Tab-separated table of C-alpha atoms and ligand atoms in Angstrom:
chain	number	residue	atom	x	y	z
A	1	MET	CA	107.675	59.780	110.402
A	2	SER	CA	106.239	59.495	106.878
A	3	SER	CA	107.484	56.930	104.391
A	4	ASN	CA	108.611	59.679	102.030
A	5	GLN	CA	111.296	60.656	104.473
A	6	PRO	CA	114.586	60.489	102.522
A	7	LYS	CA	117.495	58.717	104.150
A	8	SER	CA	119.907	61.096	105.769
A	9	SER	CA	123.370	61.296	104.230
A	10	ALA	CA	126.098	59.712	106.281
A	11	ASN	CA	129.320	61.593	107.039
A	12	ARG	CA	127.773	65.018	106.646
A	13	ASP	CA	129.009	67.743	108.921
A	14	SER	CA	126.243	69.246	111.084
A	15	PHE	CA	125.587	71.911	113.677
A	16	ALA	CA	126.165	70.872	117.283
A	17	SER	CA	123.768	73.010	119.363
A	18	SER	CA	120.431	74.806	119.105
A	19	LEU	CA	122.031	78.130	119.984
A	20	GLY	CA	124.731	77.530	117.386
A	21	ILE	CA	122.069	76.928	114.728
A	22	LEU	CA	120.116	80.055	115.648
A	23	LEU	CA	123.203	82.250	115.673
A	24	ALA	CA	124.528	80.823	112.396
A	25	MET	CA	121.146	81.487	110.747
A	26	THR	CA	121.024	84.969	112.270
A	27	GLY	CA	124.625	85.548	111.214
A	28	SER	CA	123.641	84.832	107.633
A	29	ALA	CA	120.637	87.118	107.818
A	30	VAL	CA	122.246	90.037	109.646
A	31	GLY	CA	124.719	91.751	107.351
A	32	LEU	CA	125.287	94.709	105.093
A	33	GLY	CA	121.570	94.479	104.359
A	34	ASN	CA	120.770	95.518	107.933
A	35	LEU	CA	123.535	98.013	108.623
A	36	TRP	CA	123.982	99.561	105.195
A	37	ARG	CA	120.963	98.931	102.959
A	38	PHE	CA	118.063	99.053	105.439
A	39	PRO	CA	118.919	102.469	106.929
A	40	TYR	CA	119.381	104.150	103.566
A	41	LEU	CA	116.226	102.585	102.102
A	42	VAL	CA	114.309	103.805	105.155
A	43	GLY	CA	115.801	107.245	104.530
A	44	GLU	CA	114.872	107.242	100.851
A	45	ASN	CA	111.354	105.881	101.298
A	46	GLY	CA	109.819	107.995	103.998
A	47	GLY	CA	110.924	106.456	107.315
A	48	ALA	CA	108.271	104.728	109.430
A	49	ALA	CA	105.903	104.087	106.502
A	50	PHE	CA	108.600	101.979	104.841
A	51	ILE	CA	109.285	100.159	108.103
A	52	ILE	CA	105.614	99.245	108.561
A	53	VAL	CA	105.314	97.795	105.053
A	54	TYR	CA	108.640	96.025	105.580
A	55	LEU	CA	107.321	94.396	108.758
A	56	VAL	CA	104.138	93.258	107.009
A	57	CYS	CA	106.248	91.666	104.225
A	58	VAL	CA	108.493	89.979	106.779
A	59	ILE	CA	105.668	88.477	108.832
A	60	PHE	CA	103.240	87.411	106.134
A	61	ILE	CA	105.496	86.558	103.201
A	62	CYS	CA	109.100	86.072	104.286
A	63	MET	CA	108.634	84.062	107.464
A	64	PRO	CA	106.630	81.369	105.576
A	65	ILE	CA	109.222	81.330	102.760
A	66	MET	CA	111.961	80.858	105.321
A	67	ALA	CA	110.050	77.919	106.770
A	68	CYS	CA	109.882	76.420	103.243
A	69	GLU	CA	113.651	76.650	102.893
A	70	PHE	CA	114.055	75.032	106.293
A	71	ILE	CA	111.740	72.206	105.208
A	72	ILE	CA	113.564	71.533	101.930
A	73	GLY	CA	117.018	71.707	103.514
A	74	ARG	CA	116.412	69.662	106.627
A	75	ARG	CA	114.321	67.026	104.874
A	76	SER	CA	116.825	66.479	102.078
A	77	GLN	CA	120.032	66.831	104.136
A	78	ALA	CA	121.638	67.984	100.912
A	79	ASN	CA	123.039	71.074	99.175
A	80	ALA	CA	120.634	73.385	97.321
A	81	PHE	CA	120.925	71.572	94.000
A	82	GLY	CA	120.966	68.099	95.563
A	83	ALA	CA	117.963	68.948	97.730
A	84	TYR	CA	115.652	69.606	94.791
A	85	LYS	CA	117.110	66.586	92.982
A	86	LYS	CA	116.468	64.348	95.970
A	87	LEU	CA	112.970	65.566	96.848
A	88	GLY	CA	111.792	66.749	93.428
A	89	GLY	CA	111.872	63.412	91.675
A	90	ASN	CA	112.057	64.939	88.206
A	91	LYS	CA	114.631	66.948	86.351
A	92	GLY	CA	112.792	70.267	86.204
A	93	TRP	CA	113.067	71.132	89.884
A	94	LYS	CA	116.856	70.939	89.760
A	95	VAL	CA	116.762	74.299	87.990
A	96	ALA	CA	115.533	75.824	91.263
A	97	GLY	CA	118.625	74.524	93.027
A	98	LEU	CA	120.896	75.756	90.286
A	99	LEU	CA	119.327	79.239	90.432
A	100	SER	CA	119.969	79.342	94.168
A	101	VAL	CA	123.633	78.429	93.781
A	102	LEU	CA	124.010	81.041	91.034
A	103	ALA	CA	122.286	83.706	93.132
A	104	ALA	CA	124.629	83.012	96.047
A	105	ALA	CA	127.668	83.224	93.746
A	106	PHE	CA	126.549	86.524	92.191
A	107	ILE	CA	125.775	88.071	95.579
A	108	LEU	CA	129.087	87.007	97.101
A	109	SER	CA	130.933	88.630	94.179
A	110	PHE	CA	129.687	92.160	94.849
A	111	TYR	CA	129.152	91.645	98.581
A	112	SER	CA	132.896	90.971	99.005
A	113	VAL	CA	133.669	94.354	97.482
A	114	VAL	CA	131.594	96.187	100.090
A	115	GLY	CA	133.008	93.796	102.704
A	116	GLY	CA	136.446	94.978	101.575
A	117	TRP	CA	135.363	98.619	102.017
A	118	SER	CA	134.266	97.746	105.546
A	119	ILE	CA	137.771	96.388	106.322
A	120	ARG	CA	139.372	99.551	104.997
A	121	TYR	CA	137.024	101.754	107.050
A	122	MET	CA	137.531	99.597	110.130
A	123	LEU	CA	141.315	100.025	109.836
A	124	MET	CA	140.880	103.760	109.291
A	125	SER	CA	138.749	103.943	112.432
A	126	PHE	CA	141.511	102.197	114.413
A	127	GLY	CA	143.860	104.958	113.209
A	128	LEU	CA	141.354	107.517	114.616
A	129	ARG	CA	140.831	108.935	111.129
A	130	PHE	CA	137.170	109.717	111.831
A	131	THR	CA	137.867	112.315	114.484
A	132	SER	CA	138.068	116.075	114.108
A	133	GLY	CA	141.866	115.851	113.672
A	134	GLY	CA	141.675	112.792	111.376
A	135	GLY	CA	142.064	114.869	108.251
A	136	ILE	CA	139.561	113.133	105.980
A	137	GLN	CA	137.074	114.697	103.578
A	138	PRO	CA	134.362	112.021	103.799
A	139	GLU	CA	133.064	112.315	100.258
A	140	SER	CA	136.349	112.630	98.394
A	141	THR	CA	138.073	110.055	100.651
A	142	PHE	CA	135.356	107.533	99.795
A	143	ASN	CA	135.217	108.346	96.085
A	144	THR	CA	138.989	108.271	95.659
A	145	PHE	CA	139.172	104.945	97.445
A	146	VAL	CA	136.384	103.060	95.662
A	147	THR	CA	137.264	104.327	92.189
A	148	GLY	CA	140.917	103.351	92.585
A	149	THR	CA	142.441	100.190	91.155
A	150	TRP	CA	144.608	98.320	93.659
A	151	PRO	CA	143.501	99.452	97.142
A	152	PRO	CA	139.857	98.351	96.817
A	153	ILE	CA	140.960	95.138	95.097
A	154	LEU	CA	143.356	94.266	97.908
A	155	TYR	CA	140.717	94.885	100.579
A	156	THR	CA	138.212	92.816	98.606
A	157	LEU	CA	140.706	89.953	98.419
A	158	ALA	CA	141.392	90.272	102.160
A	159	PHE	CA	137.660	89.940	102.806
A	160	LEU	CA	137.386	86.871	100.561
A	161	LEU	CA	140.388	85.339	102.308
A	162	CYS	CA	138.752	85.739	105.757
A	163	THR	CA	135.591	84.122	104.374
A	164	GLY	CA	137.537	81.192	102.877
A	165	VAL	CA	139.548	80.564	106.049
A	166	ILE	CA	136.408	80.163	108.166
A	167	ILE	CA	134.685	77.943	105.622
A	168	VAL	CA	137.660	75.588	105.260
A	169	ALA	CA	137.242	74.714	108.950
A	170	GLY	CA	133.791	73.239	108.238
A	171	VAL	CA	130.268	73.648	109.626
A	172	LYS	CA	130.750	72.817	113.307
A	173	ASN	CA	134.304	74.046	113.743
A	174	GLY	CA	134.164	76.970	111.336
A	175	ILE	CA	130.703	78.445	110.783
A	176	GLU	CA	129.152	77.515	114.136
A	177	LYS	CA	132.112	78.384	116.359
A	178	PHE	CA	132.695	81.654	114.599
A	179	THR	CA	129.101	82.925	114.505
A	180	LYS	CA	128.392	81.790	118.064
A	181	THR	CA	131.209	83.995	119.329
A	182	LEU	CA	130.652	86.965	117.062
A	183	MET	CA	126.905	87.489	116.973
A	184	PRO	CA	126.587	88.393	120.680
A	185	VAL	CA	129.513	90.806	120.283
A	186	LEU	CA	127.818	92.376	117.280
A	187	PHE	CA	124.567	92.763	119.212
A	188	VAL	CA	126.264	94.512	122.141
A	189	LEU	CA	128.201	96.872	119.835
A	190	MET	CA	125.045	97.839	117.951
A	191	VAL	CA	123.044	98.464	121.127
A	192	ILE	CA	125.788	100.743	122.497
A	193	LEU	CA	125.775	102.690	119.242
A	194	ALA	CA	121.988	103.000	119.200
A	195	VAL	CA	121.892	104.299	122.784
A	196	ARG	CA	124.653	106.809	121.986
A	197	SER	CA	122.845	108.020	118.886
A	198	MET	CA	119.413	108.258	120.498
A	199	THR	CA	120.711	110.289	123.432
A	200	LEU	CA	122.293	113.001	121.278
A	201	PRO	CA	120.726	116.472	121.548
A	202	GLY	CA	118.216	116.780	118.696
A	203	ALA	CA	117.979	113.015	118.171
A	204	GLY	CA	114.230	113.007	118.895
A	205	GLU	CA	113.356	114.034	115.356
A	206	GLY	CA	115.271	111.025	114.012
A	207	VAL	CA	113.438	108.695	116.390
A	208	ARG	CA	110.087	110.157	115.269
A	209	TYR	CA	111.157	109.692	111.651
A	210	LEU	CA	111.705	105.985	112.335
A	211	PHE	CA	108.517	105.356	114.272
A	212	LYS	CA	105.880	107.892	113.177
A	213	PRO	CA	104.568	106.955	109.728
A	214	ASP	CA	104.092	109.488	106.935
A	215	PHE	CA	102.670	107.692	103.927
A	216	SER	CA	102.830	110.776	101.694
A	217	LYS	CA	106.349	109.862	100.536
A	218	PHE	CA	105.532	106.199	100.154
A	219	THR	CA	105.087	104.968	96.570
A	220	ALA	CA	104.471	101.651	94.786
A	221	SER	CA	108.185	101.354	94.154
A	222	SER	CA	108.755	101.789	97.895
A	223	ALA	CA	106.596	98.692	98.453
A	224	ILE	CA	108.651	96.713	95.939
A	225	ALA	CA	111.815	97.937	97.624
A	226	ALA	CA	110.448	96.853	101.026
A	227	LEU	CA	109.759	93.294	99.882
A	228	GLY	CA	113.082	93.078	98.004
A	229	GLN	CA	114.908	94.290	101.098
A	230	ALA	CA	113.082	91.764	103.272
A	231	PHE	CA	114.190	88.927	100.942
A	232	PHE	CA	117.758	90.189	100.904
A	233	SER	CA	117.928	90.758	104.617
A	234	LEU	CA	116.540	87.336	105.469
A	235	SER	CA	118.874	85.649	102.949
A	236	LEU	CA	115.927	84.100	101.084
A	237	GLY	CA	115.950	82.557	97.624
A	238	CYS	CA	119.666	81.846	97.342
A	239	GLY	CA	119.999	78.559	99.091
A	240	THR	CA	121.732	79.792	102.250
A	241	ILE	CA	118.920	79.054	104.700
A	242	LEU	CA	118.272	75.799	102.827
A	243	THR	CA	121.946	74.770	102.998
A	244	TYR	CA	122.319	75.678	106.674
A	245	ALA	CA	119.042	73.848	107.423
A	246	SER	CA	120.499	70.723	105.825
A	247	TYR	CA	122.996	70.648	108.726
A	248	VAL	CA	120.226	70.862	111.345
A	249	PRO	CA	119.563	67.626	113.271
A	250	ARG	CA	116.129	66.014	113.038
A	251	SER	CA	115.326	66.716	116.676
A	252	GLU	CA	115.530	70.533	116.326
A	253	ASN	CA	112.399	72.661	116.226
A	254	ILE	CA	112.820	74.326	112.827
A	255	PHE	CA	109.515	76.185	113.046
A	256	THR	CA	110.562	78.246	116.062
A	257	CYS	CA	114.151	78.524	114.817
A	258	GLY	CA	112.904	80.173	111.584
A	259	ALA	CA	110.647	82.509	113.564
A	260	LYS	CA	113.443	83.482	115.964
A	261	THR	CA	115.874	84.099	113.094
A	262	THR	CA	113.328	86.399	111.459
A	263	ILE	CA	112.701	88.286	114.696
A	264	LEU	CA	116.411	88.725	115.456
A	265	ASP	CA	117.182	89.910	111.935
A	266	THR	CA	114.391	92.473	112.092
A	267	LEU	CA	115.540	93.587	115.518
A	268	PHE	CA	119.057	94.138	114.200
A	269	ALA	CA	117.716	96.205	111.299
A	270	LEU	CA	115.696	98.374	113.686
A	271	ILE	CA	118.669	98.779	116.036
A	272	ALA	CA	120.827	99.791	113.039
A	273	GLY	CA	118.142	102.340	112.113
A	274	CYS	CA	118.228	103.653	115.697
A	275	ALA	CA	122.026	103.828	115.600
A	276	ILE	CA	122.066	105.857	112.392
A	277	MET	CA	118.934	107.981	111.864
A	278	PRO	CA	118.843	109.889	115.174
A	279	ALA	CA	122.507	110.909	114.658
A	280	VAL	CA	121.753	111.949	111.061
A	281	PHE	CA	118.917	114.191	112.260
A	282	ALA	CA	120.876	115.477	115.257
A	283	TYR	CA	123.471	116.832	112.818
A	284	GLY	CA	120.849	118.325	110.529
A	285	ILE	CA	121.595	116.033	107.573
A	286	SER	CA	118.871	114.895	105.187
A	287	PRO	CA	118.117	111.164	105.638
A	288	GLY	CA	117.876	110.365	101.902
A	289	GLN	CA	121.621	110.038	101.276
A	290	GLY	CA	121.417	106.720	99.425
A	291	PRO	CA	124.236	104.160	99.452
A	292	GLY	CA	126.761	106.754	100.660
A	293	LEU	CA	124.947	107.023	104.003
A	294	VAL	CA	127.265	104.677	105.859
A	295	PHE	CA	130.575	105.467	104.172
A	296	VAL	CA	130.199	109.221	103.641
A	297	THR	CA	127.528	110.639	105.948
A	298	LEU	CA	128.451	108.661	109.051
A	299	PRO	CA	132.184	109.476	108.928
A	300	ALA	CA	131.241	113.156	108.716
A	301	ILE	CA	129.085	112.727	111.824
A	302	PHE	CA	131.747	110.740	113.715
A	303	ALA	CA	134.225	113.569	113.132
A	304	GLU	CA	131.951	115.984	115.034
A	305	LEU	CA	130.569	113.613	117.656
A	306	PRO	CA	132.063	113.727	121.173
A	307	ALA	CA	134.034	110.443	121.460
A	308	GLY	CA	133.225	109.953	117.776
A	309	GLY	CA	136.473	108.046	117.257
A	310	ILE	CA	135.230	105.265	119.533
A	311	ALA	CA	131.776	105.251	117.941
A	312	ALA	CA	133.466	104.898	114.532
A	313	ILE	CA	135.480	101.907	115.715
A	314	LEU	CA	132.351	100.241	117.135
A	315	PHE	CA	130.393	100.882	113.949
A	316	PHE	CA	132.945	99.728	111.407
A	317	VAL	CA	133.911	96.650	113.436
A	318	SER	CA	130.188	95.802	113.509
A	319	LEU	CA	129.856	96.354	109.777
A	320	PHE	CA	132.797	94.073	109.054
A	321	LEU	CA	131.613	91.290	111.384
A	322	ALA	CA	128.067	91.438	110.057
A	323	ALA	CA	129.310	91.261	106.464
A	324	LEU	CA	131.614	88.354	107.237
A	325	THR	CA	128.994	86.156	108.925
A	326	SER	CA	126.748	86.651	105.884
A	327	ALA	CA	129.504	86.051	103.349
A	328	ILE	CA	130.377	82.682	104.883
A	329	SER	CA	126.778	81.547	104.438
A	330	LEU	CA	126.880	82.545	100.767
A	331	LEU	CA	130.141	80.705	100.207
A	332	GLU	CA	128.844	77.598	101.985
A	333	VAL	CA	126.044	77.279	99.386
A	334	VAL	CA	128.656	76.924	96.645
A	335	ILE	CA	130.997	74.759	98.735
A	336	ALA	CA	128.246	72.292	99.727
A	337	PHE	CA	127.304	72.070	96.036
A	338	LEU	CA	130.897	71.352	94.949
A	339	ILE	CA	131.491	68.812	97.738
A	340	GLU	CA	128.308	66.851	97.144
A	341	GLU	CA	127.679	67.207	93.428
A	342	CYS	CA	131.256	67.378	92.126
A	343	LYS	CA	132.694	65.092	94.816
A	344	MET	CA	135.410	67.530	95.865
A	345	ARG	CA	137.110	67.676	99.245
A	346	ARG	CA	136.219	70.784	101.281
A	347	ALA	CA	139.646	72.390	100.943
A	348	ALA	CA	139.705	71.801	97.183
A	349	ALA	CA	136.177	73.173	96.824
A	350	VAL	CA	137.199	76.334	98.683
A	351	ALA	CA	140.314	76.727	96.508
A	352	VAL	CA	138.401	76.237	93.247
A	353	SER	CA	135.503	78.520	94.160
A	354	MET	CA	137.844	81.173	95.539
A	355	SER	CA	139.688	81.416	92.242
A	356	VAL	CA	136.397	82.118	90.467
A	357	PHE	CA	135.240	84.605	93.115
A	358	VAL	CA	138.528	86.465	92.972
A	359	VAL	CA	137.951	87.148	89.252
A	360	LEU	CA	134.280	88.113	89.664
A	361	ALA	CA	134.888	90.285	92.728
A	362	VAL	CA	137.829	92.060	91.076
A	363	LEU	CA	135.579	92.866	88.110
A	364	CYS	CA	132.935	94.250	90.476
A	365	SER	CA	135.554	96.331	92.265
A	366	LEU	CA	137.011	97.704	89.037
A	367	SER	CA	133.531	98.605	87.797
A	368	GLN	CA	133.494	101.421	90.369
A	369	GLY	CA	136.464	103.087	88.670
A	370	PRO	CA	138.620	101.857	85.752
A	371	LEU	CA	135.838	99.700	84.270
A	372	SER	CA	132.959	102.058	85.031
A	373	HIS	CA	132.373	102.544	81.295
A	374	VAL	CA	131.582	98.819	80.832
A	375	LYS	CA	127.809	98.756	81.030
A	376	LEU	CA	124.910	96.504	80.166
A	377	PHE	CA	121.483	98.191	80.086
A	378	THR	CA	123.019	101.266	81.804
A	379	LEU	CA	124.263	99.152	84.729
A	380	ASN	CA	127.943	98.698	85.540
A	381	ILE	CA	129.185	95.215	86.495
A	382	PHE	CA	128.666	95.731	90.240
A	383	ASP	CA	125.127	97.057	89.785
A	384	LEU	CA	124.338	94.359	87.244
A	385	PHE	CA	125.344	91.588	89.677
A	386	ASP	CA	123.312	93.287	92.384
A	387	TYR	CA	120.279	93.734	90.114
A	388	VAL	CA	120.330	90.236	88.621
A	389	SER	CA	120.797	88.503	91.958
A	390	SER	CA	118.518	90.650	94.142
A	391	ASN	CA	115.738	91.385	91.658
A	392	VAL	CA	115.699	88.266	89.513
A	393	LEU	CA	117.539	85.201	90.877
A	394	MET	CA	116.589	85.592	94.555
A	395	THR	CA	112.977	86.317	93.739
A	396	PHE	CA	112.742	83.326	91.370
A	397	GLY	CA	114.610	81.201	93.922
A	398	ALA	CA	112.111	82.132	96.631
A	399	LEU	CA	109.139	81.607	94.298
A	400	LEU	CA	110.329	78.149	93.296
A	401	ALA	CA	110.958	77.234	96.950
A	402	VAL	CA	107.360	78.071	97.984
A	403	LEU	CA	105.889	76.460	94.890
A	404	PHE	CA	107.953	73.352	95.525
A	405	VAL	CA	106.878	72.991	99.128
A	406	GLY	CA	103.288	74.162	98.551
A	407	HIS	CA	102.536	72.153	95.422
A	408	LYS	CA	105.079	69.361	95.114
A	409	LEU	CA	105.475	68.086	98.667
A	410	SER	CA	102.448	66.504	100.285
A	411	ARG	CA	100.626	68.249	103.142
A	412	ALA	CA	101.494	65.322	105.409
A	413	ASP	CA	105.194	65.534	104.588
A	414	ILE	CA	105.250	69.286	105.190
A	415	LEU	CA	103.591	68.888	108.577
A	416	ASP	CA	105.864	65.979	109.398
A	417	GLU	CA	109.011	67.989	108.662
A	418	LEU	CA	107.847	71.240	110.195
A	419	SER	CA	106.899	69.476	113.419
A	420	SER	CA	110.067	67.349	113.388
A	421	GLY	CA	108.114	64.127	113.029
A	422	GLY	CA	105.565	65.206	115.652
A	423	LEU	CA	108.237	66.037	118.252
A	424	HIS	CA	107.339	69.736	118.182
A	425	PRO	CA	103.600	69.901	117.317
A	426	ILE	CA	102.267	72.897	115.384
A	427	PRO	CA	98.801	74.288	116.337
A	428	ALA	CA	96.321	73.236	113.633
A	429	GLY	CA	95.105	76.794	112.902
A	430	LEU	CA	98.641	78.087	112.504
A	431	PHE	CA	99.536	75.292	110.117
A	432	LYS	CA	96.392	75.910	108.060
A	433	THR	CA	97.276	79.605	107.677
A	434	PHE	CA	100.863	78.753	106.817
A	435	TYR	CA	99.720	76.208	104.215
A	436	PHE	CA	97.389	78.735	102.590
A	437	ILE	CA	100.112	81.371	102.457
A	438	ILE	CA	102.725	79.127	100.857
A	439	ARG	CA	100.299	77.638	98.332
A	440	TRP	CA	98.548	80.799	97.220
A	441	ALA	CA	99.255	84.122	98.875
A	442	ALA	CA	103.066	84.120	98.744
A	443	PRO	CA	103.338	82.960	95.095
A	444	VAL	CA	100.793	85.568	93.965
A	445	VAL	CA	102.629	88.386	95.765
A	446	ILE	CA	106.043	87.253	94.500
A	447	ILE	CA	104.824	86.968	90.902
A	448	GLY	CA	103.280	90.432	91.215
A	449	ILE	CA	106.575	91.842	92.452
A	450	LEU	CA	108.540	90.085	89.709
A	451	VAL	CA	106.258	91.489	87.008
A	452	ALA	CA	106.268	94.962	88.526
A	453	GLY	CA	110.061	94.848	88.862
A	454	LEU	CA	110.594	93.682	85.286
A	455	LEU	CA	108.179	96.244	83.854
A	456	GLY	CA	109.745	99.128	85.465
P	1	PFF	N1	121.164	88.788	104.516
P	1	PFF	C1	122.428	89.382	104.194
P	1	PFF	C2	122.388	90.850	104.579
P	1	PFF	O1	121.368	91.331	105.049
P	1	PFF	O2	123.394	91.507	104.389
P	1	PFF	C3	122.798	89.256	102.741
P	1	PFF	C4	122.612	87.902	102.198
P	1	PFF	C5	123.298	86.832	102.771
P	1	PFF	C6	121.742	87.718	101.160
P	1	PFF	C7	123.070	85.552	102.303
P	1	PFF	C8	121.535	86.461	100.668
P	1	PFF	C9	122.188	85.418	101.253
P	1	PFF	F1	121.979	84.220	100.787
């Protein structure tokens, strides 16, 4: 092991098993991004063409960035801010850590609101409201709910409470136990839904839409959306992968763990696409429904589908579980920061951060209705948090992570960490390609995307 290896911090909680690590990482990655955002972006950007560009972004840009976050986290054994402080050696790099913590906080604030919607829809599905006799008007039911004052706030708070309860239990006993049990359940539920959807009469057109590319509807902004979605879906640039990696023991193979996490996340997104698009086509609905796809279009389909009540339960339970396993990873970024940098106990850190998130999430919830007139640059509070975190903070966070690993850490240290001190050797050609991507290709693409995004 190289001499630059920092000492590991004593008394830190850590993951207990390889499977636990993989499922916790996958739990962070698989979330609303896969089940809610990916399908509607596919629908808005021309189907298979979007998926192909998405896959290219994932393989050539995002997988190497994920490896960088693994390297920083595992090598430093510290929270996002502490990691850059420990390895960076000068004050400037700490900004990267701070940006990551901020990005996680902003995302959790609006993510909890949609998480709250998923609880409400899950409870409605238990009451068989999405059946032909359920008596809902999908569009007006959704609009009345989200623009209200107290109901969406209460569901948002319920979601935050679930997140806090898991995080209080710690890394091994909270995050790992919880994700290890839930991720397999989520996978099974999603596969059942996909099979049901793909075997509907008329589903073939939806399957073709997902897998037969038509680049005529694909634009430059679709490419930006594909990369942005890949960042969001893989939880890059906001310190979650980095923080989770800091709990990974030195003997684990982080190179394959990062690759497997990426593959599983992409698989979940494709399965979600297969669960939604074929049903959308089978019922003759246009795929470009935007954000309402999951909360408006799907309930309308469930109401007509044979055994649609059961499909609705499976879908909204999945949505809730996926959102929860991602939200805990976002909260852990802030908690690890408070524990290690502000010397708080875990329970106190959860209490303090929760009080801030309650305020921010309530503002995001109210911005759908009573506070919808409060706008900055035409964006309401919810959209502003989404825009700033997804388009600015995450992208900068990811850029700084690759620049840090590619240009601040030495080649020997990178290889040492990635191969776990030589325990899990990396083929020379693969490492050379990886090193080129993180030093040059990834930064150039990210800067291009940032400029394009800011210009228009
Ligand atoms: N990857 C999550 C999703 O697809 O829903 C969202 C997310 C979680 C983004 C954690 C960023 C993050 F740090």
